[in-house]
Amino acid sequence: MLSDIAGQALNSLPKELVDIQRKILNEQRITDDEGILLFEKGSLPFLGSLANYIREKKHGDITYFNRNFHIEPTNVCVFTCNFCSYSRLYAHREEGWELSAEQMLHMVKKYDGQPVTEVHIVGGVHPKMNLEFFADVLRKIKVHRPSLHIKGFTAVELDYMFRKAKMSNEEGLTYLKNAGLDSLPGGGAEIFDQEVREKICADKVDTNGWLAIHEAAHKLGMHSNATMLYGHIENYSHRIDHMSRLRHLQDKTGGFNTFIPLKFRNKDNDMSNVPESNIVEDMKMYAVARIYLDNFPHLKAYWPMLGRQNAQLSLSFGVNDIDGTIDDTTKIYSMAGAEEQNPSMTTEELVALIRQAKRRPVERGTLYDVIKDYSSIGMNNGDPHPMMN
Ligand code: V47
Ligand code: SF4
């Protein structure tokens, strides 16, 4: 039985890995040391089979996607994260953009009559775009399209807005929630370890500040996501430390929906000398995240960053969500060197991609309400060349 799950004969596994496998079968939580051990000693098939076991226990074959688009209000940013290829405050100011509230509303109006369910608002931290400005944007969007879910602003953007407005996290979040903010995306987390954080993003909200904003949001009944920027100068224990802090907060609040590992891309930034992680490392990352974060319901592979084929592959390493249609509305990853230079997928393409991986496509709302189950709709298994199967 045990060997069936790990796909490897028990007697050829180191004892520590057998113990971890046993824990997973008994639905027991693994420790931080065990998490590090999985990174160091777990083979890809071993990690994949454990992560897939958990994924199928939680979600069966279901793989979620949504119909979404992004608004990036500005790429001007007061902060100086070394991994960022996007911000344009000091260098190349002429390449910066700043959208007005009307321009953002216009972007929303472009989707009138189309069945999008979510707008994701995220960008740089512009010194003049304050809490009142964004509250106005939120109100305008909600008046125009009340049912559109607004997932907006990283803890980095929120921390800056709230401090400028001299409001506590609770006050600022309540203000934005009343203006129309529905949930928070997971960005800005990067790596929580203080030493690494100081090396890659010294001047923005610190770890406790990031966690405090998400905790405050959860207490107000808002859900949020969490990310981790991996594959740069951090080591395995930093990754586990990051996930440990998230697991702890999730035990307290239960407000996180999804964990999203973000692979560091090295084009045109101050860390271009740091090589990018390879695909084996990427799949290990997803698998260990699925195994370690037992209290996170969902694990997302963000396809514009990872590429569509790798996102497809990740569905065998614990991932059960691949984000959405995007419609070529984000530049964060293309500017950092991701293969997807104009990220956009139709629902048909997303469904086909999921079916090719022999999974069951389900369109979801932001909070994982089921909008459409594609399990029996238009079946050709999504395989453009059935004879090649
Ligand atoms: O926090 C910036 C990352 C994040 C690079 O919640 C980079 O559903 C890799 O958080 N290489 C913002 N990553 C995007 C984000 C996000 C994306 C998709 C879905 C959700 C969600 C959240 O982008 C930043 C930072 O970690 N980032 N530069 C880079 N060079
Ligand atoms: Fe600014 Fe975000 Fe880029 Fe950091 S990652 S410099 S906070 S836009």
XYZ file of C-alpha atoms and ligand atoms in Angstrom:
427
model
C 0.000 0.000 0.000
C 2.661 2.513 1.016
C 4.858 1.562 -1.881
C 1.896 1.998 -4.240
C 1.633 5.651 -3.332
C 5.277 6.550 -3.509
C 5.798 4.477 -6.624
C 9.022 3.203 -5.149
C 9.840 0.014 -3.241
C 9.767 0.718 0.480
C 13.035 -1.027 1.166
C 14.902 1.251 -1.214
C 13.719 4.406 0.554
C 15.671 6.034 3.381
C 13.861 5.485 6.690
C 13.134 9.200 7.187
C 11.259 9.296 3.883
C 9.280 6.167 4.788
C 8.260 7.902 8.019
C 7.105 10.966 6.113
C 5.145 8.813 3.708
C 3.457 7.089 6.625
C 2.505 10.462 8.078
C 0.906 11.554 4.835
C -1.150 8.366 4.735
C -2.287 8.974 8.295
C -3.109 12.607 7.489
C -0.512 13.852 9.933
C 1.312 17.121 9.538
C 4.992 17.012 8.645
C 7.554 19.039 10.612
C 9.830 21.770 9.299
C 12.826 19.410 9.371
C 10.859 16.865 7.384
C 9.968 19.561 4.856
C 13.647 20.385 4.382
C 14.448 16.696 4.086
C 11.895 16.326 1.303
C 13.638 19.074 -0.663
C 17.062 17.572 -0.020
C 16.441 13.849 -0.362
C 13.076 13.306 -2.076
C 13.304 12.139 -5.660
C 10.960 13.783 -8.146
C 8.757 10.673 -8.543
C 8.567 10.215 -4.771
C 7.546 13.827 -4.162
C 5.201 13.837 -7.140
C 3.355 10.743 -6.039
C 2.882 11.969 -2.468
C 1.751 15.410 -3.638
C -0.581 13.871 -6.198
C -2.035 11.551 -3.537
C -2.895 14.588 -1.399
C -4.182 16.556 -4.371
C -6.508 13.769 -5.451
C -7.710 13.221 -1.909
C -8.627 16.898 -1.632
C -9.909 17.578 -5.149
C -9.956 14.384 -7.199
C -9.208 15.344 -10.805
C -10.745 18.790 -10.577
C -8.552 21.574 -11.916
C -9.821 25.095 -11.491
C -9.448 28.118 -13.703
C -11.263 31.436 -13.888
C -12.156 34.184 -16.342
C -10.154 37.161 -15.231
C -8.186 40.176 -16.350
C -5.672 42.437 -14.683
C -5.425 46.162 -14.205
C -1.919 47.420 -13.480
C -2.529 51.029 -12.404
C 1.142 52.008 -12.637
C 4.644 50.625 -12.917
C 6.091 53.618 -11.092
C 7.234 52.419 -7.695
C 8.899 54.042 -4.704
C 10.502 50.733 -3.750
C 13.625 49.134 -5.135
C 13.224 45.341 -5.082
C 16.297 43.909 -6.780
C 14.354 41.170 -8.576
C 11.866 43.568 -10.133
C 12.006 44.173 -13.890
C 8.877 46.254 -13.830
C 9.372 49.321 -11.675
C 10.337 52.550 -13.446
C 10.776 55.324 -10.864
C 14.469 56.002 -11.011
C 15.660 54.518 -14.287
C 13.723 54.864 -17.569
C 11.024 57.074 -16.097
C 9.824 57.685 -19.658
C 8.672 54.041 -19.808
C 6.428 54.499 -16.787
C 2.645 54.520 -17.011
C 0.032 55.939 -14.663
C -3.633 55.199 -15.271
C -6.379 57.553 -14.174
C -9.523 56.254 -12.450
C -11.410 56.868 -15.703
C -8.889 54.843 -17.715
C -9.232 51.930 -15.277
C -13.010 52.104 -15.490
C -12.693 52.123 -19.269
C -10.701 48.869 -19.071
C -13.514 47.306 -17.044
C -16.101 48.553 -19.537
C -14.267 46.773 -22.349
C -15.549 43.532 -20.791
C -19.211 44.576 -20.815
C -21.272 41.630 -22.008
C -18.394 39.184 -21.518
C -18.564 36.577 -18.757
C -15.428 37.608 -16.837
C -15.812 37.191 -13.065
C -12.678 38.749 -11.577
C -10.436 41.770 -11.976
C -7.005 41.512 -10.357
C -5.599 44.976 -9.557
C -1.887 45.094 -8.752
C 1.010 47.383 -9.611
C 3.843 49.543 -8.384
C 3.591 51.816 -5.373
C 3.071 55.290 -6.783
C 3.601 58.119 -4.281
C 0.527 59.988 -5.537
C -1.952 57.119 -5.842
C -3.330 57.087 -2.321
C -6.095 55.337 -0.396
C -8.744 57.825 -1.499
C -7.722 57.488 -5.158
C -8.069 53.701 -5.056
C -11.306 53.816 -3.029
C -12.697 55.978 -5.832
C -11.535 53.427 -8.451
C -13.187 50.601 -6.504
C -16.465 52.501 -6.162
C -16.550 53.338 -9.860
C -15.988 49.696 -10.826
C -18.633 48.425 -8.417
C -21.223 50.950 -9.573
C -20.625 49.863 -13.161
C -20.451 46.108 -12.557
C -21.427 45.089 -9.007
C -20.940 41.355 -9.577
C -17.303 41.630 -10.723
C -15.065 40.315 -7.935
C -12.265 42.786 -7.173
C -9.116 41.040 -5.958
C -6.790 43.915 -5.362
C -3.582 45.295 -3.917
C -0.689 43.424 -2.387
C 0.140 43.948 1.271
C 3.010 46.139 -0.001
C 0.623 48.557 -1.701
C -1.826 48.446 1.216
C 0.829 49.043 3.868
C 2.010 52.159 2.005
C -1.532 53.479 1.494
C -2.556 52.917 5.110
C 0.564 54.499 6.562
C 0.131 57.581 4.380
C -3.521 57.827 5.387
C -2.511 57.340 9.055
C -4.914 54.440 9.381
C -4.470 51.065 11.060
C -4.670 47.942 8.891
C -8.190 47.303 10.184
C -9.341 50.854 9.422
C -7.755 50.930 5.969
C -9.088 47.521 4.979
C -12.571 48.340 6.253
C -12.502 51.536 4.205
C -11.490 49.714 1.023
C -13.896 46.847 1.692
C -16.755 49.321 1.987
C -15.612 50.885 -1.296
C -15.792 47.490 -3.051
C -12.604 45.500 -2.394
C -13.522 41.809 -2.150
C -10.255 39.955 -1.517
C -6.459 40.314 -1.519
C -3.986 38.736 -3.933
C -0.900 37.011 -2.561
C 1.873 39.245 -3.874
C 4.612 41.016 -1.978
C 5.416 38.075 0.290
C 8.675 37.211 -1.540
C 10.709 35.450 1.159
C 9.941 36.034 4.827
C 13.408 35.244 6.200
C 14.768 38.618 7.296
C 18.317 38.224 6.013
C 17.231 37.198 2.521
C 14.458 39.791 2.474
C 16.975 42.527 3.237
C 19.069 41.398 0.291
C 16.272 41.256 -2.277
C 13.644 43.789 -1.140
C 14.952 45.759 1.814
C 12.684 48.769 1.753
C 9.113 47.495 1.448
C 6.753 46.072 4.057
C 8.522 43.550 6.295
C 7.420 40.023 7.068
C 5.385 40.848 10.161
C 3.747 43.723 8.321
C 2.759 41.440 5.413
C 1.330 38.810 7.754
C -0.484 41.424 9.884
C -2.334 42.801 6.841
C -3.490 39.348 5.770
C -4.528 38.504 9.339
C -6.515 41.737 9.568
C -8.210 40.986 6.231
C -9.146 37.486 7.379
C -10.602 38.885 10.607
C -12.810 41.166 8.507
C -14.050 38.098 6.615
C -11.996 38.738 3.479
C -10.070 35.919 1.845
C -6.566 36.216 0.474
C -3.817 34.312 -1.310
C -0.153 33.890 -0.447
C 2.859 33.756 -2.748
C 6.531 32.896 -2.363
C 9.255 34.070 -4.732
C 11.632 31.115 -5.023
C 14.639 30.029 -7.020
C 17.044 32.930 -6.404
C 19.396 33.298 -3.411
C 17.221 31.526 -0.844
C 17.868 27.979 0.377
C 15.482 25.163 1.259
C 15.222 26.107 4.915
C 14.183 29.644 3.916
C 11.401 28.160 1.790
C 10.183 26.009 4.668
C 10.440 28.935 7.083
C 8.257 30.951 4.681
C 5.643 28.224 4.413
C 5.779 27.594 8.156
C 4.764 31.191 8.902
C 1.898 30.866 6.434
C 0.782 27.526 7.869
C 0.771 29.041 11.335
C -1.360 32.032 10.309
C -3.706 29.756 8.400
C -4.198 27.674 11.561
C -5.252 30.856 13.307
C -7.552 32.393 10.683
C -8.341 29.896 7.907
C -8.525 32.880 5.536
C -6.031 31.834 2.847
C -7.421 30.244 -0.294
C -4.395 29.513 -2.405
C -0.636 29.220 -2.211
C 1.213 30.349 -5.336
C 4.949 29.647 -5.666
C 6.397 32.236 -8.083
C 9.515 31.222 -9.971
C 12.131 33.983 -10.049
C 12.748 35.276 -13.601
C 16.015 37.056 -14.214
C 15.630 39.294 -17.253
C 16.392 43.018 -16.965
C 16.644 43.308 -13.222
C 19.377 43.791 -10.613
C 19.557 40.035 -10.021
C 20.128 39.061 -13.651
C 23.348 37.325 -12.628
C 21.328 34.780 -10.587
C 20.415 31.743 -12.733
C 16.784 30.658 -12.929
C 15.627 27.367 -11.398
C 15.177 24.360 -13.682
C 11.992 22.417 -14.278
C 12.884 19.639 -11.807
C 13.342 22.221 -9.082
C 10.056 23.879 -10.060
C 8.091 20.637 -9.814
C 9.760 19.790 -6.489
C 8.677 23.184 -5.218
C 5.049 22.533 -6.054
C 5.131 19.032 -4.625
C 6.713 20.007 -1.307
C 4.314 22.945 -0.978
C 1.360 20.564 -1.437
C 2.761 18.152 1.131
C 3.796 20.754 3.729
C 0.844 23.193 3.544
C -1.772 20.729 4.733
C -4.186 23.507 5.734
C -4.160 25.371 2.409
C -7.092 24.221 0.296
C -5.548 25.118 -3.075
C -2.180 25.223 -4.850
C -1.897 27.383 -7.948
C 0.523 27.352 -10.875
C 0.372 30.807 -12.399
C 0.705 29.903 -16.092
C 1.813 33.330 -17.456
C 4.917 33.017 -15.331
C 5.603 29.299 -15.613
C 4.524 28.780 -19.228
C 1.514 26.716 -20.306
C 3.238 23.357 -20.745
C 4.968 23.522 -17.395
C 1.684 24.540 -15.785
C 0.156 21.443 -17.387
C 2.929 19.299 -15.943
C 2.463 20.803 -12.479
C -1.033 19.238 -12.384
C 0.771 15.972 -11.564
C 2.764 17.602 -8.747
C 0.006 18.791 -6.429
C -1.371 21.761 -8.364
C -5.161 22.030 -8.720
C -5.536 25.569 -10.109
C -3.921 27.327 -13.060
C -5.358 30.862 -12.713
C -7.257 32.348 -15.619
C -7.745 33.779 -19.062
C -5.676 36.957 -18.277
C -6.359 38.416 -21.740
C -2.916 39.956 -22.159
C -3.444 42.438 -19.338
C -0.333 41.914 -17.209
C 3.285 42.824 -17.863
C 5.030 41.826 -14.619
C 6.273 38.507 -15.976
C 6.821 39.299 -19.623
C 9.098 42.164 -18.547
C 11.025 39.737 -16.322
C 11.609 37.286 -19.194
C 8.722 34.780 -19.048
C 8.112 32.934 -22.334
C 4.517 34.173 -22.447
C 5.083 37.649 -23.827
C 1.364 38.403 -24.345
C -0.359 36.066 -21.899
C -3.872 35.252 -22.968
C -5.901 32.032 -23.113
C -9.490 31.487 -24.113
C -11.614 29.273 -21.882
C -11.525 26.673 -24.673
C -7.717 26.682 -24.566
C -7.669 26.404 -20.780
C -10.160 23.542 -20.884
C -8.139 21.744 -23.583
C -4.906 22.249 -21.660
C -6.409 20.730 -18.513
C -7.993 17.846 -20.431
C -4.729 17.006 -22.162
C -3.295 16.412 -18.699
C -6.253 14.057 -18.076
C -7.778 16.302 -15.464
C -11.294 17.676 -15.082
C -11.675 21.395 -15.925
C -13.915 23.444 -13.682
C -14.454 27.160 -14.046
C -14.512 28.804 -10.636
C -15.223 32.184 -9.111
C -12.438 33.840 -7.103
C -13.593 32.133 -3.900
C -13.777 28.700 -5.572
C -17.514 28.656 -6.113
C -18.158 26.371 -9.091
C -19.341 28.283 -12.151
C -19.145 25.522 -14.762
C -18.012 21.921 -14.602
C -16.640 20.889 -18.010
C -16.383 17.192 -17.209
C -19.014 16.162 -19.707
C -19.185 19.189 -22.006
C -17.764 18.965 -25.543
C -15.562 15.990 -24.759
C -12.734 15.170 -27.088
C -10.391 14.953 -24.123
C -8.856 18.198 -25.266
C -6.392 16.250 -27.303
C -5.908 17.767 -30.746
C -4.388 14.485 -32.017
C -6.445 11.669 -30.457
C -4.765 9.079 -32.690
C -1.396 9.917 -31.221
C -2.579 8.962 -27.724
O 5.080 40.070 -5.326
C 8.036 40.396 -9.398
C 6.493 38.739 -8.288
C 4.448 39.313 -7.551
C 9.389 39.042 -10.413
O -2.947 36.133 -5.720
C 8.389 38.304 -9.796
O -3.866 35.102 -7.390
C 9.324 36.372 -10.594
O 1.580 38.225 -6.521
N 10.340 37.018 -11.191
C 3.143 39.987 -7.927
N 8.361 36.966 -9.889
C 2.195 39.006 -8.644
C 1.368 38.178 -7.682
C 0.298 37.281 -8.183
C 0.330 36.804 -9.476
C -0.690 35.968 -9.887
C -1.738 35.627 -9.074
C -1.775 36.120 -7.780
C -2.932 35.776 -6.903
C -0.743 36.937 -7.316
O 5.206 39.114 -8.722
C 5.395 40.078 -6.666
C 6.688 39.307 -6.896
O 6.774 38.229 -6.018
N 7.583 39.176 -9.169
N 9.148 40.347 -10.169
C 10.409 38.347 -11.140
N 11.428 38.970 -11.708
Fe 7.749 47.941 -6.543
Fe 6.518 45.577 -6.510
Fe 8.600 46.000 -8.167
Fe 9.019 45.822 -5.544
S 8.203 44.142 -6.864
S 9.880 47.391 -6.910
S 7.175 46.759 -4.707
S 6.630 47.005 -8.274
